[in-house]
Coordinates of C-alpha atoms in Angstrom, one line a residue:
M1 CA 83.1 88.2 106.7
R2 CA 85.9 90.3 108.1
R3 CA 88.8 88.4 109.7
R4 CA 90.1 89.9 112.8
V5 CA 93.8 89.4 113.6
P6 CA 94.4 89.0 117.3
F7 CA 98.2 89.2 117.0
P8 CA 100.2 92.4 117.4
M9 CA 102.5 93.7 114.6
L10 CA 100.2 92.6 111.8
S11 CA 97.7 94.3 109.6
T12 CA 94.5 93.3 107.8
I13 CA 92.8 94.5 104.7
R14 CA 89.1 94.3 104.1
S15 CA 86.5 95.9 101.8
A16 CA 83.6 98.0 102.9
R17 CA 81.8 97.0 99.7
A18 CA 80.9 93.5 100.7
P19 CA 80.7 91.0 99.0
V20 CA 83.5 92.5 96.9
R21 CA 86.8 90.7 97.6
I22 CA 90.3 92.0 97.5
A23 CA 92.9 89.5 96.2
G24 CA 90.3 86.8 96.7
A25 CA 89.7 87.4 100.5
A26 CA 90.6 89.5 103.5
V27 CA 94.2 88.8 104.0
L28 CA 96.9 89.4 106.6
L29 CA 99.5 91.9 105.6
S30 CA 103.1 90.8 106.0
A31 CA 104.6 91.6 109.4
A32 CA 107.8 92.3 107.8
A33 CA 106.3 94.8 105.4
L34 CA 104.1 96.7 107.8
A35 CA 105.7 95.9 111.2
L36 CA 105.3 98.7 113.7
S37 CA 107.8 99.1 116.4
A38 CA 105.6 101.0 118.9
C39 CA 103.9 99.3 121.7
A40 CA 100.2 99.7 122.7
G41 CA 99.6 102.4 125.2
E42 CA 102.7 104.4 124.4
P43 CA 102.1 108.2 123.8
G44 CA 102.4 109.3 120.3
A45 CA 105.3 111.6 119.4
A46 CA 102.8 114.4 119.0
G47 CA 102.5 114.2 122.8
S48 CA 98.7 113.7 122.9
S49 CA 96.3 110.9 123.1
F50 CA 95.0 109.4 119.9
E51 CA 91.6 107.7 120.1
P52 CA 91.5 104.9 117.6
A53 CA 88.2 103.2 116.6
R54 CA 89.8 99.9 117.8
P55 CA 92.5 99.8 120.5
G56 CA 96.0 99.6 119.2
V57 CA 95.0 99.9 115.6
L58 CA 95.1 102.6 113.0
T59 CA 92.3 101.9 110.6
V60 CA 92.9 103.6 107.2
A61 CA 90.3 103.9 104.4
T62 CA 91.4 104.1 100.8
A63 CA 89.5 103.9 97.5
F64 CA 91.9 102.7 94.8
L65 CA 93.7 99.4 95.2
P66 CA 96.2 99.1 93.7
A67 CA 97.1 102.8 93.3
P68 CA 100.6 102.8 91.7
G69 CA 103.1 104.7 93.8
F70 CA 100.6 105.0 96.7
W71 CA 99.3 101.5 97.5
E72 CA 101.1 98.6 95.8
G73 CA 101.5 94.9 96.2
N74 CA 99.1 92.1 96.9
P75 CA 98.4 92.7 99.7
P76 CA 99.1 96.5 99.3
T77 CA 101.9 96.9 101.9
S78 CA 104.1 99.1 99.7
G79 CA 103.7 102.6 98.3
F80 CA 103.8 106.2 99.6
E81 CA 100.5 106.2 101.4
A82 CA 100.9 102.6 102.7
R83 CA 104.2 103.5 104.3
L84 CA 102.9 106.9 105.5
A85 CA 100.1 105.0 107.3
A86 CA 102.8 102.8 108.9
A87 CA 104.8 105.9 109.9
L88 CA 101.7 107.5 111.4
A89 CA 100.8 104.4 113.4
R90 CA 104.4 104.3 114.9
H91 CA 104.2 108.0 115.6
L92 CA 100.9 107.6 117.4
G93 CA 102.0 104.6 119.5
L94 CA 99.7 102.1 117.7
Q95 CA 100.5 98.5 117.1
R96 CA 99.3 97.9 113.5
V97 CA 97.5 99.3 110.5
D98 CA 94.2 97.9 109.2
V99 CA 93.2 99.0 105.6
V100 CA 89.6 99.1 104.5
Q101 CA 88.6 99.8 100.9
V102 CA 85.8 102.4 100.6
P103 CA 84.5 104.0 97.3
F104 CA 86.0 107.4 96.7
A105 CA 82.6 109.1 96.5
E106 CA 81.8 107.7 99.9
I107 CA 85.1 108.9 101.4
V108 CA 84.6 112.5 100.2
R109 CA 81.1 112.4 101.7
G110 CA 82.6 111.6 105.1
K111 CA 81.5 107.9 105.1
L112 CA 84.7 106.2 106.1
K113 CA 83.1 102.9 107.2
G114 CA 84.5 103.0 110.7
A115 CA 88.1 104.0 109.7
D116 CA 90.0 106.5 111.8
L117 CA 91.2 108.4 108.7
A118 CA 91.5 108.1 104.9
L119 CA 94.6 108.2 102.8
S120 CA 93.4 108.1 99.2
Q121 CA 95.1 110.9 97.2
L122 CA 92.6 113.4 98.6
T123 CA 92.5 117.1 97.7
P124 CA 90.7 119.3 100.2
T125 CA 88.0 121.6 98.9
E126 CA 85.4 123.8 100.6
E127 CA 82.6 121.4 99.6
R128 CA 84.4 118.4 101.0
E129 CA 85.4 120.2 104.2
R130 CA 81.8 120.5 105.1
L131 CA 81.7 116.7 105.3
V132 CA 85.1 115.6 106.5
D133 CA 88.0 117.1 108.4
F134 CA 91.3 117.5 106.5
T135 CA 94.8 117.6 107.9
T136 CA 97.5 119.8 106.6
P137 CA 98.6 118.5 103.1
Y138 CA 101.4 116.0 103.2
V139 CA 102.5 116.5 99.6
N140 CA 102.0 119.2 97.0
A141 CA 99.9 118.4 94.0
S142 CA 99.7 120.6 90.9
P143 CA 97.5 119.4 88.0
G144 CA 99.5 116.8 86.0
V145 CA 98.8 115.7 82.4
L146 CA 98.8 112.0 82.1
A147 CA 98.7 110.8 78.5
R148 CA 99.0 107.7 76.5
R149 CA 102.6 106.9 75.5
G150 CA 103.4 108.7 72.2
V151 CA 100.9 111.5 72.6
Q152 CA 102.6 114.9 72.2
A153 CA 101.7 118.3 73.7
V154 CA 104.0 121.1 74.7
D155 CA 101.6 124.0 75.3
V156 CA 97.9 124.7 76.1
H157 CA 97.0 124.9 72.4
D158 CA 98.2 121.3 71.9
L159 CA 96.3 120.2 75.1
R160 CA 93.1 121.7 73.6
E161 CA 93.3 119.4 70.6
L162 CA 93.6 116.2 72.7
K163 CA 90.7 113.9 73.5
W164 CA 90.2 114.0 77.3
V165 CA 88.5 111.8 79.8
V166 CA 87.3 113.3 83.0
S167 CA 85.8 112.0 86.3
R168 CA 82.6 113.3 87.8
V169 CA 84.1 113.3 91.3
S170 CA 87.5 114.9 90.5
T171 CA 88.3 118.4 91.6
L172 CA 90.5 118.7 88.5
T173 CA 87.6 118.5 86.0
P174 CA 86.6 122.2 86.5
I175 CA 90.3 123.1 86.1
L176 CA 90.5 121.3 82.8
N177 CA 87.3 122.9 81.6
E178 CA 88.3 126.4 82.7
R179 CA 92.0 126.5 82.0
V180 CA 92.5 124.2 79.1
R181 CA 89.1 124.4 77.5
P182 CA 89.3 121.3 75.2
D183 CA 88.1 121.6 71.6
T184 CA 86.1 118.4 71.7
T185 CA 83.7 117.0 74.3
S186 CA 85.4 115.0 77.0
V187 CA 84.5 111.4 77.9
V188 CA 82.8 111.6 81.3
V189 CA 83.1 108.7 83.7
G190 CA 82.4 107.9 87.4
D191 CA 85.9 107.9 89.0
R192 CA 89.6 107.6 88.3
S193 CA 89.5 103.8 87.8
D194 CA 87.0 104.3 85.0
A195 CA 89.0 107.1 83.5
L196 CA 92.2 105.1 83.4
A197 CA 90.3 102.2 81.7
V198 CA 89.2 104.7 79.0
L199 CA 92.7 106.0 78.6
R200 CA 94.2 102.5 78.3
T201 CA 91.7 101.5 75.6
G202 CA 92.5 104.6 73.5
R203 CA 89.0 106.2 73.8
A204 CA 90.8 109.2 75.1
S205 CA 94.4 110.6 74.9
A206 CA 94.8 112.4 78.2
L207 CA 93.6 112.7 81.8
L208 CA 94.3 115.4 84.3
L209 CA 95.4 114.0 87.7
D210 CA 97.2 115.3 90.8
L211 CA 100.8 115.3 89.7
P212 CA 102.1 112.8 92.3
V213 CA 99.3 110.4 91.2
A214 CA 100.2 110.8 87.5
L215 CA 103.9 110.3 88.2
G216 CA 103.2 107.1 90.1
L217 CA 101.1 105.7 87.2
A218 CA 103.8 106.6 84.6
R219 CA 106.5 105.1 86.8
R220 CA 104.5 101.9 87.2
E221 CA 103.4 101.6 83.5
P222 CA 106.0 103.4 81.4
A223 CA 105.0 101.5 78.2
V224 CA 101.5 102.8 78.5
F225 CA 101.6 106.2 80.2
E226 CA 103.7 109.3 80.3
V227 CA 103.4 112.7 82.1
L228 CA 103.4 115.5 79.5
G229 CA 103.6 118.3 82.0
Q230 CA 102.0 120.2 84.9
L231 CA 99.6 123.2 84.6
D232 CA 100.5 126.5 86.1
G233 CA 98.4 128.3 88.6
D234 CA 97.6 127.6 92.3
H235 CA 98.9 124.3 93.5
E236 CA 96.8 122.0 95.7
G237 CA 97.9 119.3 98.1
L238 CA 97.0 115.8 99.1
A239 CA 95.8 115.5 102.7
A240 CA 94.4 112.9 105.1
A241 CA 90.7 113.0 105.8
L242 CA 89.0 112.3 109.1
P243 CA 85.4 111.9 110.0
D244 CA 83.7 115.3 110.6
G245 CA 84.3 116.4 114.1
S246 CA 86.9 113.8 114.9
P247 CA 88.8 114.4 118.1
N248 CA 91.9 113.2 116.4
R249 CA 92.4 115.8 113.7
E250 CA 94.9 118.0 115.5
I251 CA 96.8 114.9 116.7
V252 CA 97.1 113.5 113.2
D253 CA 97.9 117.0 111.8
S254 CA 100.7 117.3 114.3
A255 CA 102.0 113.9 113.4
I256 CA 102.1 114.7 109.7
R257 CA 103.9 117.9 110.4
S258 CA 106.5 116.0 112.4
L259 CA 107.0 113.5 109.6
Q260 CA 107.5 116.4 107.2
A261 CA 110.0 118.1 109.6
D262 CA 112.1 115.0 110.1
G263 CA 112.4 114.2 106.4
T264 CA 110.3 111.0 106.5
I265 CA 107.8 112.2 103.9
D266 CA 110.5 113.5 101.6
R267 CA 112.1 110.1 101.7
L268 CA 108.8 108.3 101.0
V269 CA 108.2 110.7 98.0
S270 CA 111.6 110.0 96.6
R271 CA 111.2 106.2 97.1
W272 CA 107.7 105.7 95.7
L273 CA 106.8 108.7 93.5
G274 CA 110.1 109.2 91.7
D275 CA 110.5 112.4 89.8
S276 CA 110.2 115.7 91.6
E277 CA 107.7 118.2 90.3
D278 CA 110.7 120.4 89.5
N279 CA 111.6 117.9 86.7
V280 CA 108.1 118.1 85.0
P281 CA 107.6 120.7 82.3
L282 CA 105.3 123.6 83.2
I283 CA 102.5 124.3 80.7
L284 CA 101.2 127.8 80.9
T285 CA 97.5 128.3 80.7
G286 CA 97.2 131.9 81.6
A287 CA 95.9 131.1 85.1

């Protein structure tokens, strides 16, 4: 059963996949870690009225817990998207953040389980945009090659010789198949968590991820993973997703733009994701 927290300045975390537990139970997030200075009823800095599912609360859906660099800690109060959620709540004049874990496949189908928005390393696509409303991207995300430590590849010919693992729900799987064209059949799994498990056990050598996600994983587990490079071609971005037709899309979009303009997002990227994409080798694929 979900535990409600009647006190301001706190956050809760729950799972939408009952009876799955996170860290053993629904827990209170530390007030020190996700304390929000805004008071209920204050207008957001965007100058408009945000309509939360629950008064005074920004309810955020995410799929992968933990997600190194994005949602860290137990409870996950640290990381780029965790701190972005806190910054958005402050900006919108809300008292706290609640986090609900929702399967990735459900999020991209617009089933946010009552959350106001999702922050889950999401890439907008035409197919997904038919089911959810995306904001402007808050960070650029070229395709990054995450590999097991010790694997070597400096060009697309080397990449073709690697054993890859791919996810059925990833927008990067077609990019791998079309631009890299691996020589051997890839291991196909359900989602990113499954793909990382395959990579850890050595059943595959490499996985294509959004570069910020790959950098976060390599930073968290440097003895296991490294980022070999990023693919050329069009860059995508990671964006927040809201339920289809949400009255809050423009308000959240404006808030994200404000956090970009005042340097908040750049500081969060530097703090939690580490290396800039400028420091990652570019691998040409002829895209």
